PDB file of C-alpha atoms and ligand atoms in Angstrom:
ATOM      1  CA  MET A   1       2.999 -18.927  -3.722  1.00 40.00           C
ATOM      2  CA  ASN A   2       1.113 -15.804  -3.549  1.00 48.00           C
ATOM      3  CA  ALA A   3       3.237 -12.774  -2.872  1.00 49.00           C
ATOM      4  CA  CYS A   4       1.081 -11.513  -0.170  1.00 53.00           C
ATOM      5  CA  GLU A   5       0.195 -15.277   2.208  1.00 59.00           C
ATOM      6  CA  ASN A   6       2.369 -14.526   5.163  1.00 67.00           C
ATOM      7  CA  ALA A   7       1.371 -10.851   5.467  1.00 76.00           C
ATOM      8  CA  LYS A   8      -0.993  -9.764   8.596  1.00 91.00           C
ATOM      9  CA  VAL A   9      -2.794  -7.852   6.239  1.00 96.00           C
ATOM     10  CA  PRO A  10      -5.039  -9.275   3.906  1.00 96.00           C
ATOM     11  CA  TYR A  11      -4.923  -7.944   0.374  1.00 95.00           C
ATOM     12  CA  THR A  12      -7.675  -7.242  -0.619  1.00 94.00           C
ATOM     13  CA  ILE A  13      -9.723  -5.256  -3.048  1.00 92.00           C
ATOM     14  CA  GLU A  14     -11.793  -3.605   0.481  1.00 94.00           C
ATOM     15  CA  ASN A  15      -8.364  -2.878   2.154  1.00 96.00           C
ATOM     16  CA  ILE A  16      -6.911  -1.928  -1.198  1.00 95.00           C
ATOM     17  CA  LYS A  17      -9.918   1.077  -1.697  1.00 94.00           C
ATOM     18  CA  LYS A  18      -8.923   2.186   2.175  1.00 97.00           C
ATOM     19  CA  CYS A  19      -5.151   2.188   1.573  1.00 97.00           C
ATOM     20  CA  MET A  20      -4.055   5.632   2.671  1.00 98.00           C
ATOM     21  CA  CYS A  21      -0.491   5.280   0.718  1.00 98.00           C
ATOM     22  CA  PRO A  22      -2.238   7.121  -2.534  1.00 96.00           C
ATOM     23  CA  LYS A  23      -2.183  10.259  -0.738  1.00 97.00           C
ATOM     24  CA  CYS A  24       1.191  10.320   1.503  1.00 98.00           C
ATOM     25  CA  PRO A  25       3.970  12.901   0.573  1.00 98.00           C
ATOM     26  CA  VAL A  26       6.064  10.162   0.806  1.00 98.00           C
ATOM     27  CA  GLN A  27       4.835   9.172  -2.630  1.00 97.00           C
ATOM     28  CA  ALA A  28       3.580  12.213  -3.891  1.00 96.00           C
ATOM     29  CA  ASN A  29       6.291  13.743  -6.177  1.00 97.00           C
ATOM     30  CA  SER A  30       6.963   9.551  -7.402  1.00 98.00           C
ATOM     31  CA  LYS A  31       6.271   9.698 -10.991  1.00 98.00           C
ATOM     32  CA  CYS A  32       6.305   5.965 -10.252  1.00 97.00           C
ATOM     33  CA  ALA A  33       3.545   5.582  -8.194  1.00 97.00           C
ATOM     34  CA  MET A  34       1.266   8.413  -9.901  1.00 96.00           C
ATOM     35  CA  ASP A  35       1.833   6.069 -13.033  1.00 95.00           C
ATOM     36  CA  LYS A  36       0.573   2.937 -10.739  1.00 95.00           C
ATOM     37  CA  LEU A  37      -2.285   4.879  -9.619  1.00 94.00           C
ATOM     38  CA  GLU A  38      -3.601   6.006 -12.799  1.00 93.00           C
ATOM     39  CA  ASN A  39      -4.056   2.429 -13.775  1.00 89.00           C
ATOM     40  CA  PHE A  40      -5.087   0.965 -10.893  1.00 89.00           C
ATOM     41  CA  ALA A  41      -7.872   3.760 -11.681  1.00 87.00           C
ATOM     42  CA  ARG A  42      -8.324   3.142 -15.124  1.00 86.00           C
ATOM     43  CA  GLY A  43      -8.088  -0.982 -13.865  1.00 83.00           C
ATOM     44  CA  LEU A  44     -11.042  -0.324 -11.524  1.00 81.00           C
ATOM     45  CA  GLU A  45     -13.390   1.110 -14.423  1.00 81.00           C
ATOM     46  CA  SER A  46     -12.478  -2.351 -16.077  1.00 80.00           C
ATOM     47  CA  ALA A  47     -12.410  -4.586 -13.716  1.00 78.00           C
ATOM     48  CA  ARG A  48     -14.915  -7.400 -13.468  1.00 83.00           C
ATOM     49  CA  GLU A  49     -16.537  -8.388  -9.746  1.00 82.00           C
ATOM     50  CA  GLY A  50     -13.842 -10.265  -7.888  1.00 82.00           C
ATOM     51  CA  ASP A  51     -11.000  -9.106  -9.721  1.00 86.00           C
ATOM     52  CA  VAL A  52      -8.098  -7.841  -7.612  1.00 89.00           C
ATOM     53  CA  PRO A  53      -5.482  -5.727  -9.166  1.00 90.00           C
ATOM     54  CA  GLY A  54      -2.133  -7.188  -8.630  1.00 91.00           C
ATOM     55  CA  PRO A  55       0.484  -5.372  -6.345  1.00 92.00           C
ATOM     56  CA  GLN A  56       2.572  -4.334  -9.584  1.00 90.00           C
ATOM     57  CA  ASP A  57      -0.194  -2.243  -9.831  1.00 91.00           C
ATOM     58  CA  VAL A  58      -1.232  -0.627  -7.054  1.00 95.00           C
ATOM     59  CA  PRO A  59       0.603   2.315  -5.285  1.00 96.00           C
ATOM     60  CA  GLY A  60      -0.214   1.544  -2.027  1.00 97.00           C
ATOM     61  CA  MET A  61      -0.736  -1.921   0.065  1.00 97.00           C
ATOM     62  CA  TYR A  62       2.454  -1.943   1.003  1.00 97.00           C
ATOM     63  CA  CYS A  63       1.803  -3.314   4.672  1.00 97.00           C
ATOM     64  CA  SER A  64       0.438  -6.676   2.937  1.00 97.00           C
ATOM     65  CA  ALA A  65       2.691  -6.506  -0.281  1.00 96.00           C
ATOM     66  CA  GLY A  66       5.837  -5.486   0.765  1.00 96.00           C
ATOM     67  CA  ARG A  67       8.375  -2.874  -0.749  1.00 96.00           C
ATOM     68  CA  THR A  68       7.337  -0.572  -3.645  1.00 97.00           C
ATOM     69  CA  THR A  69       9.424  -1.449  -6.596  1.00 95.00           C
ATOM     70  CA  CYS A  70       9.696   2.519  -7.036  1.00 97.00           C
ATOM     71  CA  GLN A  71      12.908   3.772  -7.114  1.00 97.00           C
ATOM     72  CA  ASP A  72      11.318   7.777  -6.618  1.00 98.00           C
ATOM     73  CA  LEU A  73      10.046   7.674  -3.553  1.00 98.00           C
ATOM     74  CA  TYR A  74      10.928  10.454  -0.451  1.00 97.00           C
ATOM     75  CA  PRO A  75      10.990   8.997   2.748  1.00 97.00           C
ATOM     76  CA  GLU A  76      12.413  11.674   4.127  1.00 97.00           C
ATOM     77  CA  GLU A  77       8.635  12.814   4.138  1.00 98.00           C
ATOM     78  CA  GLN A  78       5.398  11.111   6.696  1.00 98.00           C
ATOM     79  CA  CYS A  79       4.823   7.837   6.389  1.00 98.00           C
ATOM     80  CA  ILE A  80       0.511   8.448   7.298  1.00 98.00           C
ATOM     81  CA  CYS A  81       0.054   4.584   7.424  1.00 98.00           C
ATOM     82  CA  ASN A  82      -1.342   5.363  10.802  1.00 97.00           C
ATOM     83  CA  THR A  83      -4.330   7.733   9.564  1.00 98.00           C
ATOM     84  CA  CYS A  84      -5.282   4.578   7.619  1.00 98.00           C
ATOM     85  CA  ALA A  85      -8.466   2.181   8.611  1.00 98.00           C
ATOM     86  CA  VAL A  86      -6.211  -0.875   7.654  1.00 98.00           C
ATOM     87  CA  TRP A  87      -3.881   0.164  10.161  1.00 97.00           C
ATOM     88  CA  LYS A  88      -6.163   0.625  13.152  1.00 96.00           C
ATOM     89  CA  GLU A  89      -8.433  -2.526  11.940  1.00 97.00           C
ATOM     90  CA  TYR A  90      -5.154  -4.433  12.364  1.00 96.00           C
ATOM     91  CA  HIS A  91      -3.574  -2.959  15.083  1.00 96.00           C
ATOM     92  CA  LEU A  92       0.094  -2.384  13.213  1.00 96.00           C
ATOM     93  CA  GLN A  93       1.042  -0.089  16.005  1.00 94.00           C
ATOM     94  CA  ASN A  94       2.148  -3.464  17.373  1.00 92.00           C
ATOM     95  CA  VAL A  95       3.756  -5.041  14.619  1.00 92.00           C
ATOM     96  CA  LYS A  96       7.436  -5.093  12.961  1.00 87.00           C
ATOM     97  CA  PRO A  97       8.463  -3.295  10.849  1.00 90.00           C
ATOM     98  CA  THR A  98       6.966   0.179  12.362  1.00 88.00           C
ATOM     99  CA  MET A  99       5.232   2.101   9.477  1.00 95.00           C
ATOM    100  CA  TYR A 100       7.148   3.101   6.002  1.00 98.00           C
ATOM    101  CA  PHE A 101       6.146  -0.443   4.467  1.00 97.00           C
ATOM    102  CA  CYS A 102       6.833   0.960   1.318  1.00 98.00           C
ATOM    103  CA  GLN A 103      10.500   0.818   2.164  1.00 97.00           C
ATOM    104  CA  ARG A 104      11.015  -1.723   5.287  1.00 96.00           C
ATOM    105  CA  GLY A 105       8.714  -4.295   4.116  1.00 96.00           C
ATOM    106  CA  ARG A 106       5.510  -6.040   4.775  1.00 95.00           C
ATOM    107  CA  ALA A 107       4.166  -5.942   8.005  1.00 95.00           C
ATOM    108  CA  VAL A 108       4.483  -9.882   9.758  1.00 90.00           C
TER     109      VAL A 108
HETATM  110  S1  SF4 B 201      -1.379   0.924   6.727  1.00 65.58           S
HETATM  111 FE1  SF4 B 201      -0.433   1.575   5.396  1.00 65.58          FE
HETATM  112  S2  SF4 B 201       0.307   0.327   3.797  1.00 65.58           S
HETATM  113 FE2  SF4 B 201      -1.468  -0.835   4.652  1.00 65.58          FE
HETATM  114  S3  SF4 B 201      -3.408  -0.236   3.839  1.00 65.58           S
HETATM  115 FE3  SF4 B 201      -2.906   1.361   5.364  1.00 65.58          FE
HETATM  116  S4  SF4 B 201      -2.053   3.012   4.362  1.00 65.58           S
HETATM  117 FE4  SF4 B 201      -1.790   1.379   2.741  1.00 65.58          FE
HETATM  118  S1  SF4 B 202       3.520   3.100   3.851  1.00 65.58           S
HETATM  119 FE1  SF4 B 202       3.808   4.740   4.700  1.00 65.58          FE
HETATM  120  S2  SF4 B 202       5.366   5.863   3.755  1.00 65.58           S
HETATM  121 FE2  SF4 B 202       4.845   4.447   2.601  1.00 65.58          FE
HETATM  122  S3  SF4 B 202       3.598   5.283   0.358  1.00 65.58           S
HETATM  123 FE3  SF4 B 202       2.364   4.015   2.571  1.00 65.58          FE
HETATM  124  S4  SF4 B 202       1.761   5.685   3.805  1.00 65.58           S
HETATM  125 FE4  SF4 B 202       3.492   6.383   2.778  1.00 65.58          FE
END
């Protein structure tokens, strides 16, 4: 079963590109997240049309894919999901959990 099947937000390349998580202070000093970002950027360059990188290679889209596997985030900083186009499009202010999807799991 697809890990993102029950998610409210579709796990698509369009949404991945809109995701603000790579700019979030919660992840800013995470080596794990920055490594993923590098792999993701490299993957995008070589990706064929229609390819979507898996959640393990994307430092974001937690509202769809669920919690991060990285252990070195800093949730004391402010989540910036409410600045994201995906947040607005899917009205994520009305879902549970509220923000911090990287820590609390996907929006359902
Ligand atoms: S709402 Fe948050 S987790 Fe979802 S795409 Fe936007 S920034 Fe990423
Ligand atoms: S879900 Fe929120 S707190 Fe977590 S990385 Fe994305 S913007 Fe930051």
